[in-house]
mmCIF file with all atom_site columns, C-alpha atoms in Angstrom:
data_model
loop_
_atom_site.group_PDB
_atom_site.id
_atom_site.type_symbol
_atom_site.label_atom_id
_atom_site.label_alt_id
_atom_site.label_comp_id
_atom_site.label_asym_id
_atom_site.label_entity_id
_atom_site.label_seq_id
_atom_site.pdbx_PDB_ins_code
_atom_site.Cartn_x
_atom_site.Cartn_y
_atom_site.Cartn_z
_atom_site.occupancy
_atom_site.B_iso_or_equiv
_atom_site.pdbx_formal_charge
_atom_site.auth_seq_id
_atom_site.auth_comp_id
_atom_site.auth_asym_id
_atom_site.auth_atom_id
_atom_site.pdbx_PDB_model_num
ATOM 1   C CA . UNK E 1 1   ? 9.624   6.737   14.755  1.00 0.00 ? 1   UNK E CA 1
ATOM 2   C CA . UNK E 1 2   ? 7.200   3.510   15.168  1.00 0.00 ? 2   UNK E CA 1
ATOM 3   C CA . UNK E 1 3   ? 5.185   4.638   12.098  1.00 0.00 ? 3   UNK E CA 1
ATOM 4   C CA . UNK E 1 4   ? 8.332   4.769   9.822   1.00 0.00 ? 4   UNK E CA 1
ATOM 5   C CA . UNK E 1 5   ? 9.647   1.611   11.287  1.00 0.00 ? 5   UNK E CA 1
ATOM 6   C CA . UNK E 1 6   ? 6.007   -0.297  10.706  1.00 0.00 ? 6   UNK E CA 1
ATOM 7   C CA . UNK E 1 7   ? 6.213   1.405   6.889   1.00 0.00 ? 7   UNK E CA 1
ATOM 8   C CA . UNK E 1 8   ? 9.716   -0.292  6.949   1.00 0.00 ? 8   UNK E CA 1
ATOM 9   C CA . UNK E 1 9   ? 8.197   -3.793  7.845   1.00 0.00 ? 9   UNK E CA 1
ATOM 10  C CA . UNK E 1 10  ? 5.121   -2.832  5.386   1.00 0.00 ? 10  UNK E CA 1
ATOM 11  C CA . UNK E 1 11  ? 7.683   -2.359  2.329   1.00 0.00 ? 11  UNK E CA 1
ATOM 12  C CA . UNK E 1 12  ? 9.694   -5.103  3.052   1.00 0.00 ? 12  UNK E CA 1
ATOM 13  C CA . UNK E 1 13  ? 6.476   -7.112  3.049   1.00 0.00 ? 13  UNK E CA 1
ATOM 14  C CA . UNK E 1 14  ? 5.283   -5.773  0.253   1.00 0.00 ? 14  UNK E CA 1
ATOM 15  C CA . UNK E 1 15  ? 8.642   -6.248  -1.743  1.00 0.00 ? 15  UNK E CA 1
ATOM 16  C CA . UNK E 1 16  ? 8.379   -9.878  -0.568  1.00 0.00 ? 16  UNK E CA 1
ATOM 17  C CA . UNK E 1 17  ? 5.103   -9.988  -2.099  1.00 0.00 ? 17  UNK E CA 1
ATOM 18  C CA . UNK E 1 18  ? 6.111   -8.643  -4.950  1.00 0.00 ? 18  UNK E CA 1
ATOM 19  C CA . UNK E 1 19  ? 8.719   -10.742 -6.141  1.00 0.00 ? 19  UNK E CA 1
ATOM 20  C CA . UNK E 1 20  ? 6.611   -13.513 -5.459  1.00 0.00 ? 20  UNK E CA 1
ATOM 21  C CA . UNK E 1 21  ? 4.416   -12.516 -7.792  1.00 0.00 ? 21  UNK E CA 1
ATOM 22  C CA . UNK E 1 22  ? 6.877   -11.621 -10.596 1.00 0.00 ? 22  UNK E CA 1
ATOM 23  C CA . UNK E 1 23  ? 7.836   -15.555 -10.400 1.00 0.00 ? 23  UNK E CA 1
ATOM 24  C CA . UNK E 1 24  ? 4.203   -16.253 -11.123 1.00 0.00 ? 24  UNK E CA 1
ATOM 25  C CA . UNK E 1 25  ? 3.691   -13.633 -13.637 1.00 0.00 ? 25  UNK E CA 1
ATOM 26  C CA . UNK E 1 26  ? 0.633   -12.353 -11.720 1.00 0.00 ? 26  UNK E CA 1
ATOM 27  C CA . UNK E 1 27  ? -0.116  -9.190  -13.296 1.00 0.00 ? 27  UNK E CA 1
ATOM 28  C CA . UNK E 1 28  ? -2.673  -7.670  -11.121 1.00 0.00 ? 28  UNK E CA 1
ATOM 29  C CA . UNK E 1 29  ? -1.233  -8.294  -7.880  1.00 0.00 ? 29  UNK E CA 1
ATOM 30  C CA . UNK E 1 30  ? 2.584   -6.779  -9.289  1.00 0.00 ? 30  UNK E CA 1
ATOM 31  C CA . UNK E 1 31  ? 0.285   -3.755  -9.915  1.00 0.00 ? 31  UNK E CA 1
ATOM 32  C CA . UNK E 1 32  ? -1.606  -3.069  -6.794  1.00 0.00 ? 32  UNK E CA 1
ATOM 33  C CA . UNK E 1 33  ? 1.974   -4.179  -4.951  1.00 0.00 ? 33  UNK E CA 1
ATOM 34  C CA . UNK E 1 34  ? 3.415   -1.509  -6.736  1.00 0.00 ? 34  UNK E CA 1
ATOM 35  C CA . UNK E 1 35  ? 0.941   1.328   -6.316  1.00 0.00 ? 35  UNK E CA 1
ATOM 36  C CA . UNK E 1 36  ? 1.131   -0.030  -2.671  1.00 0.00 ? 36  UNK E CA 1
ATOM 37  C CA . UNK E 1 37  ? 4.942   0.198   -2.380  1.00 0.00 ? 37  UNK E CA 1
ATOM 38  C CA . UNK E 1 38  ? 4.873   3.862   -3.803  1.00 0.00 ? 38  UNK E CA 1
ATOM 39  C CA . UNK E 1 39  ? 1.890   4.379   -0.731  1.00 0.00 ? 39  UNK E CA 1
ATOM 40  C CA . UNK E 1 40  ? 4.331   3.197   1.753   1.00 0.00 ? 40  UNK E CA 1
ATOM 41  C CA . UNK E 1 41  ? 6.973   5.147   0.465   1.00 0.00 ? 41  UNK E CA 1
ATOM 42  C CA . UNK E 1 42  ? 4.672   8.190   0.461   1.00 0.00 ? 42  UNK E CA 1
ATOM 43  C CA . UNK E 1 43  ? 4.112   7.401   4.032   1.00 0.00 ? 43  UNK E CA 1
ATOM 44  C CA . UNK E 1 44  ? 7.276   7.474   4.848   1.00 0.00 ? 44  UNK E CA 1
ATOM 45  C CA . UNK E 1 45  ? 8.302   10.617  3.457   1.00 0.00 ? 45  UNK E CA 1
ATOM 46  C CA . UNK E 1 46  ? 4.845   12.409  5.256   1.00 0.00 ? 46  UNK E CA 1
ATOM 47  C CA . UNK E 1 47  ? 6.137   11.209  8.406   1.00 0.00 ? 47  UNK E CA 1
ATOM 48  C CA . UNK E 1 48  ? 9.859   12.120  8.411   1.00 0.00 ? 48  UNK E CA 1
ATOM 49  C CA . UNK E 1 49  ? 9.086   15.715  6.434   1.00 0.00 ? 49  UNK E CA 1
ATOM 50  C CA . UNK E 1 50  ? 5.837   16.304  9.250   1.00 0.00 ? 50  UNK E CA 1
ATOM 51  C CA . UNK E 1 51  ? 3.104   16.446  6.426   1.00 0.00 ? 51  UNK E CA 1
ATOM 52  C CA . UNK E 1 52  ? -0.179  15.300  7.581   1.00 0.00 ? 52  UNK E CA 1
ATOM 53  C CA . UNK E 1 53  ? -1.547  14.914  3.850   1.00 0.00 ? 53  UNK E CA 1
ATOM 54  C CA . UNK E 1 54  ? 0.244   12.736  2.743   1.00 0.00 ? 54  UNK E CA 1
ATOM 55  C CA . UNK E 1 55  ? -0.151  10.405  6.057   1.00 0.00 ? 55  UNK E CA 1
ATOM 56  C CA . UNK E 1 56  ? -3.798  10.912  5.023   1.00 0.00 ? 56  UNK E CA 1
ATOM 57  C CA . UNK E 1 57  ? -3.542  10.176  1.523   1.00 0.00 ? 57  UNK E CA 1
ATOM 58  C CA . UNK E 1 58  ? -1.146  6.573   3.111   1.00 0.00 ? 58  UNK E CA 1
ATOM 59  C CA . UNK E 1 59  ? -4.169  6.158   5.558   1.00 0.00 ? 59  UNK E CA 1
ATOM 60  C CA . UNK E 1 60  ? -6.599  6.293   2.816   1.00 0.00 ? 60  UNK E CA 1
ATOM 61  C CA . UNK E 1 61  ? -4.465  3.938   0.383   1.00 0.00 ? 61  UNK E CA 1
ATOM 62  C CA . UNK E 1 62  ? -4.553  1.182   2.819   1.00 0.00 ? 62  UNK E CA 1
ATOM 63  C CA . UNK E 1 63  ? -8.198  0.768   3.208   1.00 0.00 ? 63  UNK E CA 1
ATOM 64  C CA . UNK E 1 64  ? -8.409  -0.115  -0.661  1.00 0.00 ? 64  UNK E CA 1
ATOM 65  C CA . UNK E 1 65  ? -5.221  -2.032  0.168   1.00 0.00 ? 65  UNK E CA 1
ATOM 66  C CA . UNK E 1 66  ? -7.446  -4.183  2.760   1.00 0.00 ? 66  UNK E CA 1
ATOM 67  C CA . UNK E 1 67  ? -10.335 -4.164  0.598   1.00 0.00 ? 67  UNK E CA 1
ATOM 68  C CA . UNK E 1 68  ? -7.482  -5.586  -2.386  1.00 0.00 ? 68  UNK E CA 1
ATOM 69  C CA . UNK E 1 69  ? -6.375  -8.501  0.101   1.00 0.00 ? 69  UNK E CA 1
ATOM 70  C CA . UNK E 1 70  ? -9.636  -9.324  1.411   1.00 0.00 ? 70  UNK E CA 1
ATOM 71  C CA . UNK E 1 71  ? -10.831 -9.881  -2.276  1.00 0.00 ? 71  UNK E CA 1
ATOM 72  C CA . UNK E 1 72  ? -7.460  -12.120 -2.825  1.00 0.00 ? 72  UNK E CA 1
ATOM 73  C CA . UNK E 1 73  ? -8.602  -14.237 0.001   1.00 0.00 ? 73  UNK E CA 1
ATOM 74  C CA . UNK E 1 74  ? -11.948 -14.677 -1.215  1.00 0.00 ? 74  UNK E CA 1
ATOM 75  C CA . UNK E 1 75  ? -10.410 -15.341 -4.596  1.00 0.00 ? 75  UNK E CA 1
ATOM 76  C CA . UNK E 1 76  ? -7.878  -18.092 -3.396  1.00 0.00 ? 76  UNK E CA 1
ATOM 77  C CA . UNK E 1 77  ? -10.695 -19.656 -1.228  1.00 0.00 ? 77  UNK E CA 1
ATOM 78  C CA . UNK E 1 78  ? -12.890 -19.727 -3.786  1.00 0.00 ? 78  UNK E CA 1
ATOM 79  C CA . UNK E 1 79  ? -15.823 -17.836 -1.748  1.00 0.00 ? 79  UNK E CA 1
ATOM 80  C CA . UNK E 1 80  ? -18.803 -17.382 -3.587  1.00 0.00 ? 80  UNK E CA 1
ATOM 81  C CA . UNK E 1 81  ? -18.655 -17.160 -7.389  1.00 0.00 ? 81  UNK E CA 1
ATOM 82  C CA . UNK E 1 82  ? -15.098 -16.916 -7.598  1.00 0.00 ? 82  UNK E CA 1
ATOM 83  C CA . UNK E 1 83  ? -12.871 -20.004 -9.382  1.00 0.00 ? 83  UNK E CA 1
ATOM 84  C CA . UNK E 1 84  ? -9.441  -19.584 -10.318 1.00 0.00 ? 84  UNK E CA 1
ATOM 85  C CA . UNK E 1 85  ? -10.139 -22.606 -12.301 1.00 0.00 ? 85  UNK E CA 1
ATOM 86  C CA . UNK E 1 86  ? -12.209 -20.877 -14.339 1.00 0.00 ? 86  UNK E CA 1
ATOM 87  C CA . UNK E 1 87  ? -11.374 -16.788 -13.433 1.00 0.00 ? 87  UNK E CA 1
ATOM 88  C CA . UNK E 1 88  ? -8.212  -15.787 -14.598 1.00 0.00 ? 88  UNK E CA 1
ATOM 89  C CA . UNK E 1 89  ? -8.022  -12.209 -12.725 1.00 0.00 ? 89  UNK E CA 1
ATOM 90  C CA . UNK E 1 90  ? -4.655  -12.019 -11.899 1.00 0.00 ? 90  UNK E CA 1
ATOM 91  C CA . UNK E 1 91  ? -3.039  -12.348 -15.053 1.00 0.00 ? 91  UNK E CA 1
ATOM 92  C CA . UNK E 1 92  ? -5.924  -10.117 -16.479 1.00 0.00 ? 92  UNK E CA 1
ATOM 93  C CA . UNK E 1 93  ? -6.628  -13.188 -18.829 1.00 0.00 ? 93  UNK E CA 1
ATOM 94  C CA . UNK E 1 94  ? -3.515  -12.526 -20.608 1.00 0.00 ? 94  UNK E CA 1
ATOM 95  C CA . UNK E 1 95  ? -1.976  -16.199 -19.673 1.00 0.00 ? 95  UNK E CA 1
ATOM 96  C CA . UNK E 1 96  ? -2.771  -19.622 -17.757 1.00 0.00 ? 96  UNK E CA 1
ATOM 97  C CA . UNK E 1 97  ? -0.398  -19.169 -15.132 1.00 0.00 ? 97  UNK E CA 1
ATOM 98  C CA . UNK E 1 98  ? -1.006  -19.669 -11.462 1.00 0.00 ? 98  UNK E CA 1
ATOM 99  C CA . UNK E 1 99  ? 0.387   -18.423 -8.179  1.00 0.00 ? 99  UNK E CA 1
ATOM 100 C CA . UNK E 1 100 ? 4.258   -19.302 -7.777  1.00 0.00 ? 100 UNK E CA 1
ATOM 101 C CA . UNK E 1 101 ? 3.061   -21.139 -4.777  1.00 0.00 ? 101 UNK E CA 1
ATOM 102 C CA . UNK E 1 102 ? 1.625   -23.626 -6.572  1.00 0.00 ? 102 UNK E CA 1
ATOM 103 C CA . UNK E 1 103 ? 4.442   -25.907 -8.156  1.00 0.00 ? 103 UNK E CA 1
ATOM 104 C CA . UNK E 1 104 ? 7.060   -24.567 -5.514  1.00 0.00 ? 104 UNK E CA 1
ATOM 105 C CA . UNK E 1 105 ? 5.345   -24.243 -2.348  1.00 0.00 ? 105 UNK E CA 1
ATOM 106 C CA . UNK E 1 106 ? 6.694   -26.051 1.076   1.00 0.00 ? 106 UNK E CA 1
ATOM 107 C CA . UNK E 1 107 ? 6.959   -29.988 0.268   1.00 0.00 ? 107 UNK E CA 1
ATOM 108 C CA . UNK E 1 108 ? 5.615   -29.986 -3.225  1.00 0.00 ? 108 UNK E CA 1
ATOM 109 C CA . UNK E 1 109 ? 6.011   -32.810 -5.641  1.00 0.00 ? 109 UNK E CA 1
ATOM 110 C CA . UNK E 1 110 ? 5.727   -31.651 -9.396  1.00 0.00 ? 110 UNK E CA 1
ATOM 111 C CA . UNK E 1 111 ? 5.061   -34.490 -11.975 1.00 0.00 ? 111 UNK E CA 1
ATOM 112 C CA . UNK E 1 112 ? 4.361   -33.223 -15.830 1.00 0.00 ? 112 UNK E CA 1
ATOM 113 C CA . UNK E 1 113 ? 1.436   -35.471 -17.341 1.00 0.00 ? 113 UNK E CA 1
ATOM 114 C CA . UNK E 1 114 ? 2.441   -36.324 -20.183 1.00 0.00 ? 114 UNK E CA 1
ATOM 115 C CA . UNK E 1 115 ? 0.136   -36.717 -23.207 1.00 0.00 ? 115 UNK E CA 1
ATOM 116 C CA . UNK E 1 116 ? -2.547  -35.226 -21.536 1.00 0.00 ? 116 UNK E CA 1
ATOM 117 C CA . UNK E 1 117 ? -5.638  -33.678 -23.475 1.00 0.00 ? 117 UNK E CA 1
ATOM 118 C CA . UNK E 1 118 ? -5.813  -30.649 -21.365 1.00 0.00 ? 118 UNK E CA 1
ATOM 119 C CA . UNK E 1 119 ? -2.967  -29.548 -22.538 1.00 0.00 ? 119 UNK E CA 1
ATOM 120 C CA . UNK E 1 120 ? -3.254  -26.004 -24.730 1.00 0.00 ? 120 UNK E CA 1
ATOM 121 C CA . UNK E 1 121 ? -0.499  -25.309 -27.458 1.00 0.00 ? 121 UNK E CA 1
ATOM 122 C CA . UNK E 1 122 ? 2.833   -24.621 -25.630 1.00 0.00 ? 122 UNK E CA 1
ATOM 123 C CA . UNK E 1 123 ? 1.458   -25.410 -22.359 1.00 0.00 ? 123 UNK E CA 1
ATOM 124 C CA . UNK E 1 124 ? 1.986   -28.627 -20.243 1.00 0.00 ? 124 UNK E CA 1
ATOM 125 C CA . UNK E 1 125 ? -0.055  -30.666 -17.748 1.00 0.00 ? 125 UNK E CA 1
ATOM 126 C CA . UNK E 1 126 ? 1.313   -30.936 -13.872 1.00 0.00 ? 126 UNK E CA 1
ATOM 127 C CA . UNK E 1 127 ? 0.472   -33.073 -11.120 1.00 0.00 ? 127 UNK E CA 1
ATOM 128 C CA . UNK E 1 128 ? 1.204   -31.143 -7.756  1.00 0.00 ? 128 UNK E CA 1
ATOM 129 C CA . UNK E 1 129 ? 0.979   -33.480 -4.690  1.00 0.00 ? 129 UNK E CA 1
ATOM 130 C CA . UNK E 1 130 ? 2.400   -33.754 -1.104  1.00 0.00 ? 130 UNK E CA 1
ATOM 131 C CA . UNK E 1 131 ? 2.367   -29.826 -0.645  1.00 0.00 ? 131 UNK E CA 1
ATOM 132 C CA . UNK E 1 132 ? 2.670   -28.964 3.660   1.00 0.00 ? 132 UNK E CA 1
ATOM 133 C CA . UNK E 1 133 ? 0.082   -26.052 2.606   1.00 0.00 ? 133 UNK E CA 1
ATOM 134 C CA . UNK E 1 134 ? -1.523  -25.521 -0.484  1.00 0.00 ? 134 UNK E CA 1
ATOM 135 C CA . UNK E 1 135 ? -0.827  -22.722 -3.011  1.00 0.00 ? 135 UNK E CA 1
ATOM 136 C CA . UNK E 1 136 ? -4.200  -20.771 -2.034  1.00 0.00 ? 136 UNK E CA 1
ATOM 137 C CA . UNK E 1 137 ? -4.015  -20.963 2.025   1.00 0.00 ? 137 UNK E CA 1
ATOM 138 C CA . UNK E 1 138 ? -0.411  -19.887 1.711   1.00 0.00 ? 138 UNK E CA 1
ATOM 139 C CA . UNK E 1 139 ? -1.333  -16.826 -0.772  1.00 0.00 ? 139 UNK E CA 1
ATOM 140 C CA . UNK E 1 140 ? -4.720  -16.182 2.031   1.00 0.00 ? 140 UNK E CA 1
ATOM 141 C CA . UNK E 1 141 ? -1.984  -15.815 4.799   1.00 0.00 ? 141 UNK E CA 1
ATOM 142 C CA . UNK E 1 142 ? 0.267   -13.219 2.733   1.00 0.00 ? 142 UNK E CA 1
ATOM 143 C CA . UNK E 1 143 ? -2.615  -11.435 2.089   1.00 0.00 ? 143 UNK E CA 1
ATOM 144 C CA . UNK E 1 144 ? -4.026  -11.847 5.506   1.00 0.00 ? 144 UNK E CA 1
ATOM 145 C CA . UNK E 1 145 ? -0.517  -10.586 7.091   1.00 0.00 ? 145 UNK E CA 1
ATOM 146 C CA . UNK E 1 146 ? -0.982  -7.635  4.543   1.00 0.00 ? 146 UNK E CA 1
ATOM 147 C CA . UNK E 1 147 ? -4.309  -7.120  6.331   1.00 0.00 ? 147 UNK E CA 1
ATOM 148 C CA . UNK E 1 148 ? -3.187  -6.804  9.460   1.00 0.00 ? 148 UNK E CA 1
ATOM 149 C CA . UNK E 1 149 ? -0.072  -4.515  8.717   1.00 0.00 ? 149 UNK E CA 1
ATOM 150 C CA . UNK E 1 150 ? -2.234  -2.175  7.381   1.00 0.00 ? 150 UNK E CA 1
ATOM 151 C CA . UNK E 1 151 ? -4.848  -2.104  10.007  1.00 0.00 ? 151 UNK E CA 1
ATOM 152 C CA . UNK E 1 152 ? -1.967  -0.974  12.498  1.00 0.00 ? 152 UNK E CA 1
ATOM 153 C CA . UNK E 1 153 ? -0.352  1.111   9.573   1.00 0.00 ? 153 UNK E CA 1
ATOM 154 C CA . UNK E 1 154 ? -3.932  3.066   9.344   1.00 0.00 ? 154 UNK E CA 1
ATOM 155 C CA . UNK E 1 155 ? -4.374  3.442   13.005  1.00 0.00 ? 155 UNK E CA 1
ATOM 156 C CA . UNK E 1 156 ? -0.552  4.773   13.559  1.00 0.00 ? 156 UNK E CA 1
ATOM 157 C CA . UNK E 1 157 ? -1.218  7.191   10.389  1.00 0.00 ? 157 UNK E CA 1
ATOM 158 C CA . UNK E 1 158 ? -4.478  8.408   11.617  1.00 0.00 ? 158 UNK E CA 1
ATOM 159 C CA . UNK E 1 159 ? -2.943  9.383   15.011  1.00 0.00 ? 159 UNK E CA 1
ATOM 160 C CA . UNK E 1 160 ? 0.468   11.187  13.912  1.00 0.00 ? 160 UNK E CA 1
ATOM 161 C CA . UNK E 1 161 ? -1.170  13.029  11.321  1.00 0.00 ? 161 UNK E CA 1
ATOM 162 C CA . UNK E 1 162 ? -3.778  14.245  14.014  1.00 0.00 ? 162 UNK E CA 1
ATOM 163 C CA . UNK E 1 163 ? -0.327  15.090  15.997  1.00 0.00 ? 163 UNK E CA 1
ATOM 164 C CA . UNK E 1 164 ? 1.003   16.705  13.239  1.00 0.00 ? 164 UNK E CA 1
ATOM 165 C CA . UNK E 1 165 ? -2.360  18.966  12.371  1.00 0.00 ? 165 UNK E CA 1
ATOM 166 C CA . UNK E 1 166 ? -2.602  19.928  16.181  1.00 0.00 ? 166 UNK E CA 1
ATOM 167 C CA . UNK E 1 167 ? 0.857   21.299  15.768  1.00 0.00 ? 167 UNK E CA 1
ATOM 168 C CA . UNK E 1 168 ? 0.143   22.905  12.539  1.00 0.00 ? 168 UNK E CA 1
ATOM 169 C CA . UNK E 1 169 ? -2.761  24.725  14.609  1.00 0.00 ? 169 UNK E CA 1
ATOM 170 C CA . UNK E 1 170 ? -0.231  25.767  17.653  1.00 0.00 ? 170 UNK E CA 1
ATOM 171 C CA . UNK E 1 171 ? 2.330   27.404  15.982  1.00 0.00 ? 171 UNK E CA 1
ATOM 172 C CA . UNK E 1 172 ? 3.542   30.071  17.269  1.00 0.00 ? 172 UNK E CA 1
ATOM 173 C CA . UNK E 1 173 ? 4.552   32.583  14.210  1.00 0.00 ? 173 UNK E CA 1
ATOM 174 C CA . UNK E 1 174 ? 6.884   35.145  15.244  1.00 0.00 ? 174 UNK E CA 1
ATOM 175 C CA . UNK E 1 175 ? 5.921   34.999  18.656  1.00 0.00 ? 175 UNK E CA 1
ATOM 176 C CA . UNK E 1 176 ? 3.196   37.129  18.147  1.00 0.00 ? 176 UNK E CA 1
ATOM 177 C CA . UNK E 1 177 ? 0.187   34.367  17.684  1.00 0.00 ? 177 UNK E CA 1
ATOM 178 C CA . UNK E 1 178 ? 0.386   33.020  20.974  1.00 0.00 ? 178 UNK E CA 1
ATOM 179 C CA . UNK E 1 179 ? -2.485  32.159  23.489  1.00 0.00 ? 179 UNK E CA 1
ATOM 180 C CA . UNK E 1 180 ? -3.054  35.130  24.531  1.00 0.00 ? 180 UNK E CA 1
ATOM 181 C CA . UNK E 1 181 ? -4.201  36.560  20.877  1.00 0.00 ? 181 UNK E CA 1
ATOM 182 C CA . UNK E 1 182 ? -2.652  38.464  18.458  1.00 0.00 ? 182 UNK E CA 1
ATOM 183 C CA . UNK E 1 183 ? -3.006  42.754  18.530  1.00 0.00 ? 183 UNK E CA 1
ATOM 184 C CA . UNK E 1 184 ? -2.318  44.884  16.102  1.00 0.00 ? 184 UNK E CA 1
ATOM 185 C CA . UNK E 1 185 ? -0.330  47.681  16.972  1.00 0.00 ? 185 UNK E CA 1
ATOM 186 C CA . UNK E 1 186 ? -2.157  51.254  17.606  1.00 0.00 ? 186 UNK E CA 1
ATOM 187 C CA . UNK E 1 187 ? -3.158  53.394  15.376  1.00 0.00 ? 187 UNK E CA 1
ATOM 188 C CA . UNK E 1 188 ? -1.634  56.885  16.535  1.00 0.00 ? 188 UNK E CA 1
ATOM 189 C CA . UNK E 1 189 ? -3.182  59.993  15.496  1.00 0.00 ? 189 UNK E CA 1
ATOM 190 C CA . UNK E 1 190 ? 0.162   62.058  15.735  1.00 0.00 ? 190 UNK E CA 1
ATOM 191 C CA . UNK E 1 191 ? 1.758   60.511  13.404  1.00 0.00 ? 191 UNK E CA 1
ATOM 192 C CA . UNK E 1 192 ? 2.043   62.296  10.087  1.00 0.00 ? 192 UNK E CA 1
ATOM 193 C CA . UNK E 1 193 ? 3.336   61.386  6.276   1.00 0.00 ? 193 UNK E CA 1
ATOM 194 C CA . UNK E 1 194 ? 5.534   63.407  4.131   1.00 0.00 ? 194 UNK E CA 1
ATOM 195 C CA . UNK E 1 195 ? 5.841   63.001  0.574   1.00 0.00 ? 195 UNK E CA 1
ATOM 196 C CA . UNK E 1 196 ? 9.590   61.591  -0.610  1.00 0.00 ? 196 UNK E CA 1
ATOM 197 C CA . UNK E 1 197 ? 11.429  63.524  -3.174  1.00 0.00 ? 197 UNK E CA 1
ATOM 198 C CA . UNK E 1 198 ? 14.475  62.574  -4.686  1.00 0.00 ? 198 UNK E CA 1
ATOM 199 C CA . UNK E 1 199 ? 16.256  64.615  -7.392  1.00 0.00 ? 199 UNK E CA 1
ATOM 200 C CA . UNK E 1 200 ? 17.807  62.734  -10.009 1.00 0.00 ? 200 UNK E CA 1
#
């Protein structure tokens, strides 16, 4: 029960995400939410219907699901190489747009520049100021809350689909494979076997 309620909280996360990133026409995040979404789903149904492969096909999802969010942070903060001024990953350098975040985040004020010589064909200039949190700290906490559902997500996974492969191994069929080992019956030498006929 607590590993389909935390796959609850996961999707509904994830869906959260996901819409998020639909407004901002990110197109590689709406993909890996997506494959994630059908994970947690896939989770779900392993854990109601007692199937320990898929748990460990959910477990093994969310590892590249961490690895995923930890590259989104690095992205956002810019660690290393990375610029989303110049890297345009998460549109797969089909468009200019940026996170949602950006123009509608917590306090912004948007101001089009007009004029401006920056400006592509069909594209316009803003000036975002007075933002509470900026676009990329507040798209490095989703991701880092993503992070730490699925750290707990893997850990409940790994441990209910160990339950459920212990139990797998414990079965009793028919009442004959019990602790105490299963015998096959006797072989007698008395008894004998007639051929069948039947007249038709």
């Amino acid at each position: 029960c607590t590993l389909v309620a935390f796959c609850c909280l996961q999707l509904v996360a994830a869906l959260e995400r996901q819409i998020f990133d639909f407004l901002g026409y990110q197109w590689a995040p709406i993909l890996a939410n997506f494959l994630h979404i059908m994970a947690v789903i896939l989770g779900i149904f392993g854990t109601v219907q007692y199937r320990s492969r898929y748990l460990i096909l959910y477990a093994a999802w969310l590892v590249l699901w961490v690895g995923w969010n930890a590259f989104i942070i690095c992205f956002y903060l810019e660690v290393g190489q990375l610029s989303q001024d110049r890297d345009f990953i998460m549109t797969f350098n089909t468009s200019l747009h940026r996170s949602w975040w950006m123009e509608n985040g917590p306090g912004c004020l948007v101001t089009p520049v007009l004029n401006s010589r920056l400006a592509l064909e069909d594209h316009h200039v803003i000036s975002v100021t007075g933002c509470l949190l900026d676009y990329p700290y507040i798209e490095a906490l989703s991701s880092a809350l993503q992070i730490f559902l699925a750290l707990f997500g893997f850990v409940f996974a790994c441990y209910v689909s160990k339950v459920f492969l212990e139990e797998e191994d414990s079965f009793d069929f028919i009442g004959g494979f019990d602790s105490y080992g299963y015998q096959a019956p006797q072989k007698t030498s008395h008894l004998q076997l007639q051929p069948l006929y039947t007249s038709g």
